XYZ file of N, CA and C in Angstrom:
807
model
N -61.742 -22.678 16.226
C -62.046 -21.670 15.204
C -60.950 -21.678 14.132
N -61.368 -21.619 12.886
C -60.390 -21.653 11.798
C -59.674 -20.313 11.697
N -58.416 -20.386 11.407
C -57.626 -19.157 11.248
C -57.928 -18.539 9.898
N -57.642 -17.239 9.723
C -57.878 -16.589 8.430
C -57.179 -17.297 7.283
N -56.031 -17.905 7.573
C -55.293 -18.578 6.504
C -56.054 -19.790 5.979
N -56.918 -20.383 6.835
C -57.642 -21.588 6.419
C -58.723 -21.290 5.394
N -59.101 -20.030 5.247
C -60.184 -19.679 4.334
C -59.708 -19.539 2.895
N -58.416 -19.536 2.672
C -57.892 -19.383 1.310
C -57.745 -20.735 0.642
N -58.182 -20.797 -0.609
C -58.106 -22.051 -1.349
C -56.711 -22.232 -1.911
N -56.119 -23.407 -1.747
C -54.774 -23.641 -2.289
C -54.795 -23.676 -3.811
N -53.810 -23.023 -4.421
C -53.702 -22.983 -5.875
C -52.318 -23.471 -6.248
N -52.244 -24.626 -6.896
C -50.954 -25.192 -7.264
C -50.607 -24.954 -8.719
N -51.608 -24.696 -9.534
C -51.346 -24.459 -10.957
C -52.491 -23.651 -11.541
N -52.344 -23.261 -12.779
C -53.371 -22.470 -13.442
C -54.561 -23.351 -13.800
N -55.704 -22.711 -13.978
C -56.911 -23.458 -14.329
C -56.724 -24.163 -15.666
N -57.183 -25.384 -15.751
C -57.068 -26.174 -16.974
C -58.427 -26.300 -17.650
N -58.449 -26.090 -18.935
C -59.679 -26.209 -19.710
C -59.484 -27.338 -20.713
N -60.353 -28.318 -20.666
C -60.206 -29.449 -21.573
C -60.416 -29.068 -23.019
N -61.450 -28.292 -23.288
C -61.720 -27.853 -24.655
C -60.800 -26.691 -25.014
N -60.634 -26.455 -26.309
C -59.783 -25.337 -26.728
C -60.360 -24.014 -26.246
N -61.675 -23.911 -26.249
C -62.327 -22.707 -25.758
C -63.757 -23.018 -25.346
N -64.244 -22.295 -24.390
C -65.633 -22.387 -23.967
C -66.443 -21.211 -24.491
N -65.785 -20.375 -25.294
C -66.425 -19.165 -25.812
C -67.161 -19.460 -27.106
N -68.250 -18.750 -27.328
C -68.996 -18.865 -28.580
C -68.928 -17.574 -29.394
N -68.359 -16.515 -28.796
C -68.227 -15.254 -29.509
C -66.898 -15.207 -30.250
N -66.648 -14.126 -30.951
C -65.387 -13.963 -31.695
C -64.324 -13.380 -30.758
N -63.929 -14.171 -29.776
C -62.969 -13.738 -28.779
C -61.603 -13.448 -29.372
N -61.309 -14.038 -30.512
C -60.001 -13.912 -31.140
C -59.827 -12.597 -31.886
N -60.923 -11.865 -32.110
C -60.827 -10.637 -32.899
C -60.030 -9.534 -32.201
N -60.317 -9.182 -30.930
C -59.500 -8.150 -30.261
C -58.009 -8.484 -30.208
N -57.609 -9.734 -29.835
C -56.170 -10.044 -29.877
C -55.569 -9.910 -31.268
N -56.332 -10.287 -32.289
C -55.833 -10.183 -33.659
C -55.617 -8.733 -34.056
N -56.588 -7.877 -33.761
C -56.463 -6.464 -34.113
C -55.312 -5.808 -33.347
N -55.139 -6.200 -32.091
C -54.023 -5.670 -31.304
C -52.692 -6.065 -31.917
N -52.565 -7.325 -32.313
C -51.334 -7.811 -32.935
C -51.036 -7.061 -34.228
N -52.065 -6.880 -35.052
C -51.880 -6.173 -36.321
C -51.483 -4.715 -36.087
N -52.107 -4.073 -35.107
C -51.790 -2.680 -34.827
C -50.365 -2.501 -34.325
N -49.970 -3.317 -33.365
C -48.618 -3.216 -32.822
C -47.568 -3.584 -33.861
N -47.849 -4.621 -34.652
C -46.904 -5.055 -35.684
C -46.716 -3.968 -36.739
N -47.807 -3.335 -37.131
C -47.729 -2.257 -38.129
C -46.834 -1.133 -37.645
N -47.002 -0.729 -36.395
C -46.173 0.351 -35.856
C -44.712 -0.068 -35.774
N -44.445 -1.275 -35.278
C -43.063 -1.736 -35.128
C -42.361 -1.786 -36.481
N -43.041 -2.295 -37.505
C -42.439 -2.392 -38.837
C -42.151 -0.997 -39.390
N -43.130 -0.110 -39.299
C -42.944 1.244 -39.822
C -41.805 1.961 -39.085
N -41.838 1.916 -37.745
C -40.821 2.614 -36.959
C -39.427 2.049 -37.214
N -39.317 0.738 -37.376
C -38.015 0.117 -37.625
C -37.453 0.544 -38.972
N -38.298 0.502 -39.993
C -37.850 0.900 -41.338
C -37.409 2.354 -41.350
N -38.216 3.221 -40.763
C -37.885 4.639 -40.768
C -36.626 4.950 -39.962
N -36.408 4.229 -38.891
C -35.246 4.487 -38.038
C -33.933 4.182 -38.740
N -33.983 3.285 -39.737
C -32.764 2.898 -40.441
C -32.629 3.569 -41.814
N -33.609 4.351 -42.226
C -33.562 4.950 -43.566
C -32.507 6.041 -43.675
N -32.408 6.881 -42.647
C -31.440 7.990 -42.611
C -31.663 9.024 -43.708
N -32.853 9.147 -44.180
C -33.153 10.157 -45.201
C -34.452 10.867 -44.844
N -34.519 12.148 -45.202
C -35.757 12.922 -45.098
C -36.351 12.913 -43.692
N -35.501 13.115 -42.701
C -35.988 13.205 -41.326
C -35.852 14.618 -40.773
N -35.260 15.518 -41.576
C -35.033 16.892 -41.146
C -35.378 17.847 -42.281
N -36.279 18.785 -42.024
C -36.620 19.818 -42.995
C -35.841 21.072 -42.623
N -34.788 21.350 -43.375
C -33.907 22.475 -43.047
C -34.635 23.812 -43.140
N -35.558 23.932 -44.085
C -36.249 25.213 -44.274
C -37.121 25.570 -43.072
N -37.809 24.564 -42.526
C -38.750 24.840 -41.443
C -38.291 24.300 -40.087
N -37.137 23.660 -40.080
C -36.569 23.104 -38.843
C -37.479 22.044 -38.208
N -38.074 21.210 -39.058
C -38.884 20.101 -38.574
C -38.007 18.865 -38.412
N -38.007 18.300 -37.235
C -37.251 17.075 -36.971
C -38.216 15.995 -36.506
N -38.202 14.851 -37.183
C -39.083 13.762 -36.795
C -38.662 13.186 -35.452
N -39.618 12.805 -34.603
C -39.260 12.241 -33.287
C -38.499 10.926 -33.379
N -38.555 10.234 -34.517
C -37.824 8.980 -34.667
C -36.311 9.197 -34.763
N -35.875 10.453 -34.935
C -34.447 10.753 -35.056
C -33.986 11.756 -33.995
N -34.726 11.844 -32.918
C -34.384 12.801 -31.869
C -34.042 12.090 -30.564
N -32.938 12.510 -29.905
C -31.960 13.499 -30.364
C -30.952 12.870 -31.329
N -30.507 13.671 -32.287
C -29.527 13.211 -33.266
C -28.164 13.777 -32.840
N -27.282 12.933 -32.350
C -26.043 13.378 -31.712
C -24.782 12.908 -32.428
N -24.921 12.416 -33.631
C -23.780 11.848 -34.347
C -23.343 12.737 -35.502
N -22.082 12.570 -35.899
C -21.583 13.262 -37.083
C -22.290 12.790 -38.343
N -22.992 11.669 -38.238
C -23.742 11.143 -39.378
C -25.026 11.917 -39.621
N -25.459 12.725 -38.649
C -26.694 13.493 -38.784
C -26.500 14.629 -39.784
N -27.567 14.954 -40.503
C -27.475 16.042 -41.467
C -27.329 17.361 -40.722
N -26.740 18.329 -41.389
C -26.488 19.632 -40.766
C -27.784 20.268 -40.276
N -27.755 20.758 -39.041
C -28.896 21.448 -38.477
C -29.801 20.588 -37.627
N -29.743 19.279 -37.801
C -30.658 18.393 -37.076
C -30.160 18.034 -35.683
N -28.926 18.372 -35.381
C -28.351 18.052 -34.068
C -28.521 19.236 -33.128
N -29.597 19.244 -32.393
C -29.900 20.368 -31.506
C -29.030 20.399 -30.260
N -28.320 19.319 -29.996
C -27.466 19.244 -28.808
C -26.014 18.945 -29.179
N -25.634 19.304 -30.399
C -24.277 19.054 -30.846
C -24.094 17.614 -31.316
N -22.860 17.301 -31.685
C -22.551 15.950 -32.172
C -21.367 15.376 -31.397
N -21.584 14.979 -30.156
C -20.495 14.404 -29.357
C -20.098 13.001 -29.797
N -20.875 12.407 -30.687
C -20.609 11.044 -31.155
C -20.164 11.097 -32.613
N -19.185 10.294 -32.969
C -18.658 10.285 -34.326
C -19.596 9.623 -35.314
N -19.050 9.290 -36.459
C -19.842 8.629 -37.504
C -20.344 7.269 -37.010
N -21.563 6.949 -37.382
C -22.163 5.683 -36.985
C -22.338 4.773 -38.196
N -22.079 3.488 -38.050
C -22.330 2.555 -39.166
C -23.814 2.487 -39.466
N -24.153 2.023 -40.656
C -25.536 2.043 -41.107
C -26.460 1.153 -40.279
N -25.906 0.159 -39.587
C -26.777 -0.741 -38.829
C -27.141 -0.190 -37.452
N -26.692 1.026 -37.135
C -27.045 1.663 -35.868
C -27.922 2.879 -36.163
N -29.133 2.938 -35.619
C -30.002 4.103 -35.846
C -29.368 5.374 -35.303
N -29.648 6.495 -35.941
C -29.059 7.754 -35.507
C -29.566 8.173 -34.127
N -30.760 7.727 -33.755
C -31.303 8.039 -32.429
C -31.165 6.825 -31.510
N -30.022 6.163 -31.603
C -29.841 4.919 -30.857
C -29.830 5.131 -29.341
N -29.576 6.365 -28.892
C -29.556 6.623 -27.458
C -30.964 6.742 -26.863
N -31.949 7.071 -27.684
C -33.308 7.257 -27.175
C -34.244 6.104 -27.529
N -34.099 5.541 -28.706
C -35.039 4.512 -29.166
C -35.114 3.286 -28.242
N -33.986 2.749 -27.756
C -34.088 1.582 -26.867
C -34.881 1.875 -25.592
N -34.728 3.079 -25.039
C -35.454 3.427 -23.819
C -36.939 3.629 -24.102
N -37.245 4.244 -25.245
C -38.651 4.420 -25.605
C -39.308 3.070 -25.880
N -38.572 2.180 -26.533
C -39.099 0.843 -26.777
C -39.316 0.108 -25.459
N -38.339 0.231 -24.543
C -38.480 -0.408 -23.245
C -39.651 0.162 -22.465
N -39.872 1.468 -22.568
C -40.988 2.103 -21.875
C -42.314 1.585 -22.399
N -42.419 1.448 -23.712
C -43.664 0.957 -24.305
C -43.884 -0.523 -23.982
N -42.843 -1.308 -24.122
C -42.988 -2.749 -23.918
C -43.349 -3.097 -22.478
N -42.827 -2.325 -21.522
C -43.086 -2.635 -20.120
C -44.278 -1.873 -19.561
N -44.895 -1.030 -20.377
C -46.079 -0.279 -19.966
C -47.174 -1.242 -19.530
N -47.888 -0.897 -18.467
C -48.915 -1.793 -17.933
C -50.005 -2.083 -18.965
N -50.390 -1.079 -19.752
C -51.412 -1.359 -20.757
C -50.879 -2.279 -21.834
N -49.669 -1.998 -22.342
C -49.127 -2.827 -23.410
C -48.884 -4.258 -22.945
N -48.561 -4.435 -21.661
C -48.432 -5.802 -21.141
C -49.752 -6.540 -21.332
N -50.819 -5.899 -20.918
C -52.138 -6.504 -21.087
C -52.416 -6.796 -22.563
N -52.042 -5.856 -23.421
C -52.326 -6.003 -24.846
C -51.571 -7.174 -25.466
N -50.246 -7.215 -25.263
C -49.514 -8.278 -25.948
C -49.477 -9.582 -25.164
N -49.772 -9.557 -23.868
C -49.929 -10.831 -23.157
C -51.092 -11.607 -23.768
N -52.151 -10.894 -24.103
C -53.343 -11.548 -24.638
C -53.237 -11.840 -26.135
N -52.538 -10.968 -26.864
C -52.542 -11.104 -28.318
C -51.322 -11.825 -28.885
N -50.152 -11.673 -28.247
C -48.919 -12.243 -28.788
C -48.360 -13.329 -27.865
N -48.244 -13.014 -26.597
C -47.723 -13.982 -25.636
C -48.752 -15.067 -25.321
N -50.009 -14.751 -25.561
C -51.129 -15.687 -25.358
C -51.176 -16.217 -23.930
N -51.122 -15.295 -22.972
C -51.114 -15.719 -21.568
C -51.934 -14.759 -20.716
N -53.251 -14.941 -20.657
C -54.074 -15.834 -21.480
C -54.610 -15.069 -22.680
N -54.996 -15.757 -23.758
C -55.537 -15.054 -24.919
C -56.915 -14.445 -24.642
N -57.691 -15.073 -23.768
C -59.012 -14.561 -23.385
C -59.548 -15.425 -22.250
N -60.549 -14.939 -21.572
C -61.163 -15.723 -20.502
C -61.791 -16.993 -21.085
N -61.616 -18.103 -20.389
C -62.200 -19.393 -20.787
C -61.630 -19.907 -22.099
N -60.370 -19.522 -22.398
C -59.693 -20.006 -23.605
C -58.369 -20.624 -23.182
N -58.101 -21.822 -23.656
C -56.868 -22.511 -23.301
C -55.651 -21.764 -23.819
N -54.634 -21.643 -22.990
C -53.401 -20.986 -23.409
C -52.320 -22.038 -23.667
N -51.331 -21.717 -24.498
C -50.317 -22.708 -24.869
C -49.279 -22.994 -23.791
N -49.161 -22.138 -22.778
C -48.119 -22.317 -21.778
C -48.529 -23.368 -20.739
N -47.649 -24.298 -20.495
C -47.919 -25.328 -19.496
C -47.682 -24.831 -18.081
N -46.782 -23.873 -17.939
C -46.423 -23.392 -16.613
C -46.426 -21.866 -16.609
N -46.894 -21.310 -15.520
C -46.958 -19.857 -15.388
C -45.945 -19.397 -14.345
N -45.009 -18.578 -14.760
C -43.987 -18.065 -13.840
C -44.112 -16.563 -13.636
N -45.146 -15.973 -14.206
C -45.346 -14.536 -14.034
C -44.211 -13.736 -14.641
N -43.777 -12.722 -13.936
C -42.698 -11.852 -14.411
C -41.453 -12.061 -13.568
N -41.137 -13.322 -13.321
C -39.993 -13.667 -12.470
C -38.829 -14.239 -13.263
N -39.043 -14.557 -14.545
C -37.977 -15.125 -15.362
C -37.907 -14.404 -16.697
N -36.793 -14.583 -17.390
C -36.647 -14.001 -18.716
C -37.666 -14.613 -19.665
N -38.219 -13.831 -20.583
C -37.919 -12.407 -20.802
C -38.789 -11.446 -19.988
N -39.829 -11.959 -19.334
C -40.799 -11.074 -18.695
C -40.279 -10.404 -17.429
N -39.157 -10.888 -16.885
C -38.613 -10.256 -15.680
C -38.179 -8.814 -15.964
N -37.951 -8.496 -17.234
C -37.553 -7.135 -17.622
C -38.664 -6.132 -17.311
N -39.896 -6.625 -17.167
C -41.011 -5.721 -16.865
C -40.762 -4.923 -15.589
N -39.965 -5.464 -14.695
C -39.710 -4.795 -13.421
C -38.886 -3.516 -13.567
N -38.343 -3.294 -14.757
C -37.545 -2.084 -14.993
C -38.402 -0.935 -15.523
N -39.706 -1.096 -15.507
C -40.592 -0.100 -16.113
C -40.392 1.298 -15.533
N -40.257 1.398 -14.213
C -40.123 2.713 -13.594
C -38.882 3.448 -14.076
N -37.813 2.700 -14.379
C -36.582 3.332 -14.858
C -36.724 3.768 -16.315
N -37.444 2.981 -17.104
C -37.733 3.396 -18.473
C -38.606 4.654 -18.476
N -39.461 4.772 -17.460
C -40.308 5.964 -17.358
C -39.456 7.216 -17.186
N -38.437 7.156 -16.345
C -37.571 8.315 -16.147
C -36.912 8.735 -17.464
N -36.451 7.746 -18.221
C -35.817 8.047 -19.508
C -36.826 8.625 -20.488
N -38.028 8.042 -20.529
C -39.063 8.528 -21.442
C -39.480 9.953 -21.091
N -39.515 10.269 -19.797
C -39.852 11.618 -19.365
C -38.831 12.619 -19.914
N -37.544 12.271 -19.831
C -36.489 13.142 -20.349
C -36.593 13.287 -21.866
N -36.862 12.189 -22.554
C -36.954 12.231 -24.015
C -38.163 13.049 -24.458
N -39.247 13.006 -23.700
C -40.411 13.820 -24.025
C -40.081 15.304 -23.888
N -39.252 15.641 -22.918
C -38.783 17.031 -22.796
C -37.995 17.421 -24.045
N -37.150 16.523 -24.520
C -36.363 16.791 -25.727
C -37.278 16.975 -26.935
N -38.298 16.123 -27.055
C -39.260 16.263 -28.156
C -39.988 17.603 -28.079
N -40.268 18.054 -26.862
C -40.912 19.356 -26.678
C -39.984 20.471 -27.137
N -38.716 20.345 -26.808
C -37.705 21.332 -27.229
C -37.613 21.372 -28.754
N -37.647 20.200 -29.388
C -37.619 20.134 -30.854
C -38.819 20.861 -31.460
N -39.990 20.653 -30.861
C -41.210 21.283 -31.374
C -41.152 22.796 -31.231
N -40.547 23.282 -30.144
C -40.425 24.728 -29.935
C -39.452 25.334 -30.933
N -38.324 24.658 -31.144
C -37.336 25.164 -32.102
C -37.902 25.226 -33.520
N -38.878 24.388 -33.809
C -39.447 24.336 -35.157
C -40.228 25.600 -35.510
N -40.516 26.436 -34.521
C -41.205 27.699 -34.816
C -40.246 28.734 -35.408
N -38.952 28.420 -35.414
C -37.981 29.334 -36.003
C -37.256 28.667 -37.152
N -37.714 28.867 -38.365
C -37.099 28.266 -39.545
C -36.037 29.164 -40.143
N -35.688 28.915 -41.402
C -34.665 29.713 -42.073
C -35.089 31.172 -42.212
N -36.396 31.413 -42.294
C -36.900 32.773 -42.470
C -37.345 33.404 -41.151
N -36.907 32.845 -40.033
C -37.299 33.381 -38.743
C -38.568 32.742 -38.220
N -39.203 33.440 -37.290
C -40.399 32.876 -36.668
C -41.499 32.654 -37.691
N -42.154 31.517 -37.563
C -43.257 31.203 -38.459
C -44.081 30.047 -37.919
N -45.264 29.915 -38.450
C -46.158 28.833 -38.046
C -46.707 28.160 -39.294
N -46.539 26.854 -39.340
C -47.061 26.085 -40.446
C -47.810 24.870 -39.938
N -48.358 24.115 -40.858
C -49.086 22.904 -40.475
C -48.155 21.938 -39.751
N -46.882 21.936 -40.157
C -45.915 21.070 -39.492
C -45.751 21.415 -38.027
N -45.803 22.695 -37.692
C -45.720 23.107 -36.292
C -46.911 22.582 -35.495
N -48.078 22.624 -36.111
C -49.286 22.114 -35.452
C -49.163 20.614 -35.223
N -48.648 19.901 -36.232
C -48.492 18.450 -36.131
C -47.489 18.091 -35.029
N -46.331 18.767 -35.026
C -45.308 18.488 -34.016
C -45.800 18.816 -32.612
N -46.487 19.947 -32.476
C -46.975 20.356 -31.168
C -48.065 19.406 -30.660
N -48.981 19.012 -31.542
C -50.043 18.082 -31.149
C -49.452 16.746 -30.712
N -48.438 16.301 -31.427
C -47.790 15.037 -31.073
C -47.145 15.122 -29.691
N -46.499 16.244 -29.403
C -45.853 16.415 -28.097
C -46.890 16.435 -26.975
N -47.996 17.125 -27.190
C -49.054 17.177 -26.177
C -49.575 15.768 -25.891
N -49.780 14.983 -26.943
C -50.261 13.614 -26.763
C -49.215 12.741 -26.074
N -47.939 12.948 -26.424
C -46.874 12.192 -25.757
C -46.818 12.513 -24.269
N -47.041 13.777 -23.923
C -47.085 14.140 -22.505
C -48.276 13.466 -21.825
N -49.390 13.378 -22.543
C -50.549 12.703 -21.984
C -50.260 11.244 -21.693
N -49.571 10.585 -22.629
C -49.227 9.174 -22.431
C -48.199 9.008 -21.315
N -47.182 9.862 -21.307
C -46.110 9.742 -20.318
C -46.615 10.029 -18.904
N -47.384 11.102 -18.759
C -47.851 11.493 -17.431
C -48.984 10.610 -16.916
N -49.664 9.916 -17.810
C -50.732 9.015 -17.371
C -50.201 7.640 -16.990
N -48.899 7.466 -17.112
C -48.260 6.191 -16.793
C -48.446 5.850 -15.311
N -48.589 4.566 -15.014
C -48.745 4.113 -13.636
C -47.517 4.473 -12.784
N -46.339 4.457 -13.397
C -45.129 4.811 -12.659
C -45.135 6.284 -12.275
N -45.676 7.126 -13.154
C -45.774 8.550 -12.846
C -46.735 8.753 -11.674
N -47.797 7.994 -11.650
C -48.752 8.072 -10.542
C -48.081 7.677 -9.227
N -47.205 6.682 -9.303
C -46.495 6.253 -8.102
C -45.472 7.299 -7.673
N -44.804 7.930 -8.636
C -43.809 8.950 -8.313
C -44.460 10.133 -7.600
N -45.643 10.541 -8.079
C -46.287 11.728 -7.507
C -46.950 11.458 -6.165
N -47.490 10.259 -5.980
C -48.225 10.008 -4.745
C -47.884 8.735 -4.017
N -46.986 7.945 -4.564
C -46.640 6.684 -3.934
C -45.917 6.866 -2.605
N -46.154 5.943 -1.689
C -45.498 5.902 -0.371
C -45.894 7.046 0.560
N -46.842 7.862 0.153
C -47.309 8.906 1.056
C -48.391 8.334 1.978
N -48.231 8.505 3.262
C -49.201 8.000 4.227
C -50.186 9.080 4.671
N -49.814 10.344 4.458
C -50.681 11.436 4.886
C -50.780 12.452 3.750
N -51.836 12.351 2.954
C -52.027 13.299 1.864
C -52.208 14.721 2.405
N -52.837 14.843 3.569
C -53.112 16.166 4.125
C -51.841 16.944 4.435
N -50.745 16.232 4.673
C -49.485 16.889 4.978
C -48.694 17.246 3.709
N -49.178 16.766 2.579
C -48.490 17.027 1.297
C -49.512 17.482 0.265
N -50.081 18.661 0.434
C -51.156 19.107 -0.466
C -50.735 19.241 -1.919
N -49.482 19.662 -2.163
C -49.027 19.819 -3.550
C -48.915 18.461 -4.227
N -48.267 17.529 -3.562
C -48.137 16.189 -4.140
C -49.495 15.518 -4.271
N -50.385 15.769 -3.326
C -51.726 15.194 -3.416
C -52.451 15.727 -4.645
N -52.318 17.016 -4.903
C -52.953 17.605 -6.092
C -52.369 17.002 -7.366
N -51.042 16.870 -7.402
C -50.401 16.264 -8.562
C -50.875 14.832 -8.749
N -50.971 14.098 -7.654
C -51.415 12.707 -7.714
C -52.837 12.594 -8.255
N -53.713 13.494 -7.849
C -55.096 13.452 -8.335
C -55.164 13.761 -9.824
N -54.326 14.694 -10.295
C -54.326 15.025 -11.725
C -53.788 13.864 -12.549
N -52.712 13.256 -12.082
C -52.149 12.110 -12.781
C -53.137 10.941 -12.767
N -53.842 10.776 -11.657
C -54.821 9.699 -11.551
C -55.942 9.875 -12.567
N -56.342 11.107 -12.805
C -57.363 11.377 -13.820
C -56.855 11.012 -15.214
N -55.615 11.367 -15.480
C -55.021 10.993 -16.768
C -54.873 9.479 -16.880
N -54.567 8.836 -15.764
C -54.312 7.406 -15.764
C -55.500 6.605 -16.273
N -56.714 7.111 -16.078
C -57.900 6.405 -16.572
C -57.968 6.407 -18.092
N -57.175 7.262 -18.731
C -57.156 7.347 -20.205
C -55.841 6.801 -20.775
N -55.114 6.057 -19.964
C -53.794 5.586 -20.399
C -53.877 4.703 -21.642
N -54.862 3.850 -21.724
C -55.006 2.981 -22.892
C -55.234 3.805 -24.154
N -56.110 4.814 -24.072
C -56.371 5.647 -25.243
C -55.116 6.391 -25.682
N -54.379 6.955 -24.704
C -53.140 7.653 -25.044
C -52.122 6.695 -25.668
N -52.097 5.452 -25.203
C -51.148 4.475 -25.723
C -51.354 4.271 -27.215
N -52.598 4.139 -27.638
C -52.878 3.921 -29.052
C -52.796 5.210 -29.868
N -53.308 6.292 -29.305
C -53.309 7.564 -30.038
C -51.887 8.018 -30.332
N -50.976 7.846 -29.374
C -49.602 8.295 -29.590
C -48.873 7.440 -30.624
N -49.248 6.164 -30.745
C -48.664 5.368 -31.828
C -49.045 5.976 -33.174
N -50.312 6.354 -33.301
C -50.776 6.965 -34.547
C -50.158 8.338 -34.757
N -50.055 9.144 -33.690
C -49.511 10.491 -33.834
C -48.030 10.465 -34.188
N -47.295 9.499 -33.657
C -45.876 9.376 -33.992
C -45.698 9.042 -35.469
N -46.511 8.129 -35.970
C -46.428 7.746 -37.388
C -46.821 8.925 -38.276
N -47.910 9.592 -37.941
C -48.378 10.717 -38.748
C -47.382 11.873 -38.731
N -46.783 12.134 -37.563
C -45.786 13.202 -37.461
C -44.564 12.884 -38.310
N -44.071 11.669 -38.183
C -42.915 11.265 -38.978
C -43.235 11.308 -40.455
N -44.417 10.833 -40.829
C -44.809 10.814 -42.240
C -44.892 12.221 -42.806
N -45.422 13.149 -42.024
C -45.532 14.526 -42.504
C -44.151 15.146 -42.703
N -43.269 14.979 -41.727
C -41.910 15.510 -41.858
C -41.206 14.856 -43.039
N -41.410 13.561 -43.224
C -40.818 12.828 -44.345
C -41.260 13.434 -45.675
N -42.546 13.680 -45.818
C -43.074 14.207 -47.083
C -42.589 15.627 -47.346
N -42.497 16.442 -46.278
C -42.026 17.814 -46.446
C -40.532 17.830 -46.737
N -39.763 17.060 -45.987
C -38.308 17.044 -46.167
C -37.913 16.501 -47.533
N -38.672 15.572 -48.065
C -38.354 14.988 -49.373
C -38.846 15.847 -50.529
N -39.606 16.898 -50.234
C -40.134 17.759 -51.285
C -41.379 17.203 -51.945
N -41.939 16.135 -51.387
C -43.152 15.548 -51.958
C -44.333 16.491 -51.813
N -44.428 17.163 -50.673
C -45.468 18.161 -50.438
C -44.805 19.412 -49.876
N -45.525 20.518 -49.948
C -45.044 21.771 -49.361
C -45.788 22.013 -48.054
N -45.076 22.540 -47.090
C -45.690 22.809 -45.797
C -46.697 23.943 -45.935
N -47.878 23.733 -45.407
C -48.917 24.777 -45.416
C -48.568 25.813 -44.357
N -48.308 27.041 -44.798
C -47.853 28.073 -43.869
C -49.016 28.990 -43.482
N -49.097 29.334 -42.204
C -50.089 30.267 -41.682
C -49.456 31.624 -41.392
N -48.216 31.581 -40.855
C -47.457 32.794 -40.570
C -46.059 32.617 -41.124
N -45.630 33.578 -41.966
C -44.290 33.502 -42.566
C -44.125 32.201 -43.347
């Protein structure tokens, strides 16, 4: 009788396709749109992170998430909600240099984004039945893809930064004239809610809440948390894209208000 191991087919290398593609549809369109979307966000976020202007509205206490937390003496007065333990920074270092690398690492190692840029940028594979440029597949065992294994640690940092963004949004309800509500408050609050949706729907969060548990019945609270996170997890891709848009829109709104280009629409005070 053959052993269970005998039923597995040996695989020594990846499937080889002689033709460039066996597809007749526009398989290249989704990877192209993904590349354009991610590139647009990266370019915008990079430019804004180095501008150092119009990121804080002193009148309404609006702080863009691209500059939070601002902990340097280089930050404009009022924008440092946690003090300025760091001295002046040279222009080639973003003012939010303590948070941006972790947020970038969290996004880059996110399970959805891996799927997105593996297919669109890394081209491994670009699509089913399409030849890929890599001769050898090493998975996530070598540089640069071995960094993907740090995703759970980036999640912890992103969770903390989302708390900070929430704190910023709450402080924004108290401007120079005291408590008030404006369109900027709605924008900041909506962005934070969406960021929580993206952060909590993360696969690492699902593992933190319910991973390694062998008896759900003995841990009813963690089981409930795990089920809620699991429900969010099914929408992780949508949150991934929506939060890219919400971050840009939030920053753009604060930029326009802080620069005096537009006036904040006020509902209360």
